[in-house]
Amino acid sequence: MTPALISPATPDDVPVLLDLIRALADYEKLTSTVVATEASIRESLFGASPAAEAIIARVDDEPVGFALWFHNYSTFLGRRGLYLEDLFVTPAWRSQGIGRQLLANVAAVAVARDCGRMEWSVLDWNDPAIRAYRSIGAAPMDEWTIYRLTGDALRSLAAKASSGR
């Protein structure tokens, strides 16, 4: 296990975060979908109303991974939860415990904030991640399917709100 220095991301880390986000997109074969910019990352993480938080793992000052999360809410628990949007370790540093260190740090945030649960999604072909998550006791939510609205479909539904339909 390689010990990494895990620290909260700062505004100075925005270029590093964007590089790591692009590397994650490349790994997930989604490079063409990345439209985030340094300005949008800076505003959404460090602006007047931050939407998410991030930590960065470094080994000898080299950024080797990150985790980014935000809070959600469980009506059944009556408490907020923590949703891990992304966890990524660069290929050269995988299988050295850095992903687990990042995950443990995010779990510590969830516990410190009295979150009722911590959740995330994983691509069904990402066997190394699935094995790692199961090894720490995470359980897949097989009976749930994620739905997503984007682009024209999202705008079309939103338009119905203003038209009263």
mmCIF file of C-alpha atoms in Angstrom, residues 4 13 17 44 68 109 117 124 143 146:
data_model
loop_
_atom_site.group_PDB
_atom_site.id
_atom_site.type_symbol
_atom_site.label_atom_id
_atom_site.label_comp_id
_atom_site.label_asym_id
_atom_site.label_seq_id
_atom_site.Cartn_x
_atom_site.Cartn_y
_atom_site.Cartn_z
ATOM 1 C CA ALA A 4 -0.906 9.153 -0.309
ATOM 2 C CA ASP A 13 -6.250 22.785 -7.770
ATOM 3 C CA LEU A 17 -9.047 18.504 -11.101
ATOM 4 C CA SER A 44 -19.306 24.883 -8.911
ATOM 5 C CA LEU A 68 -15.769 14.377 -5.710
ATOM 6 C CA VAL A 109 -16.750 13.025 5.889
ATOM 7 C CA ARG A 117 -25.717 6.622 3.917
ATOM 8 C CA ASP A 124 -21.109 -2.522 -15.015
ATOM 9 C CA GLU A 143 -33.290 -3.627 -7.995
ATOM 10 C CA ILE A 146 -30.839 5.038 -12.818
#
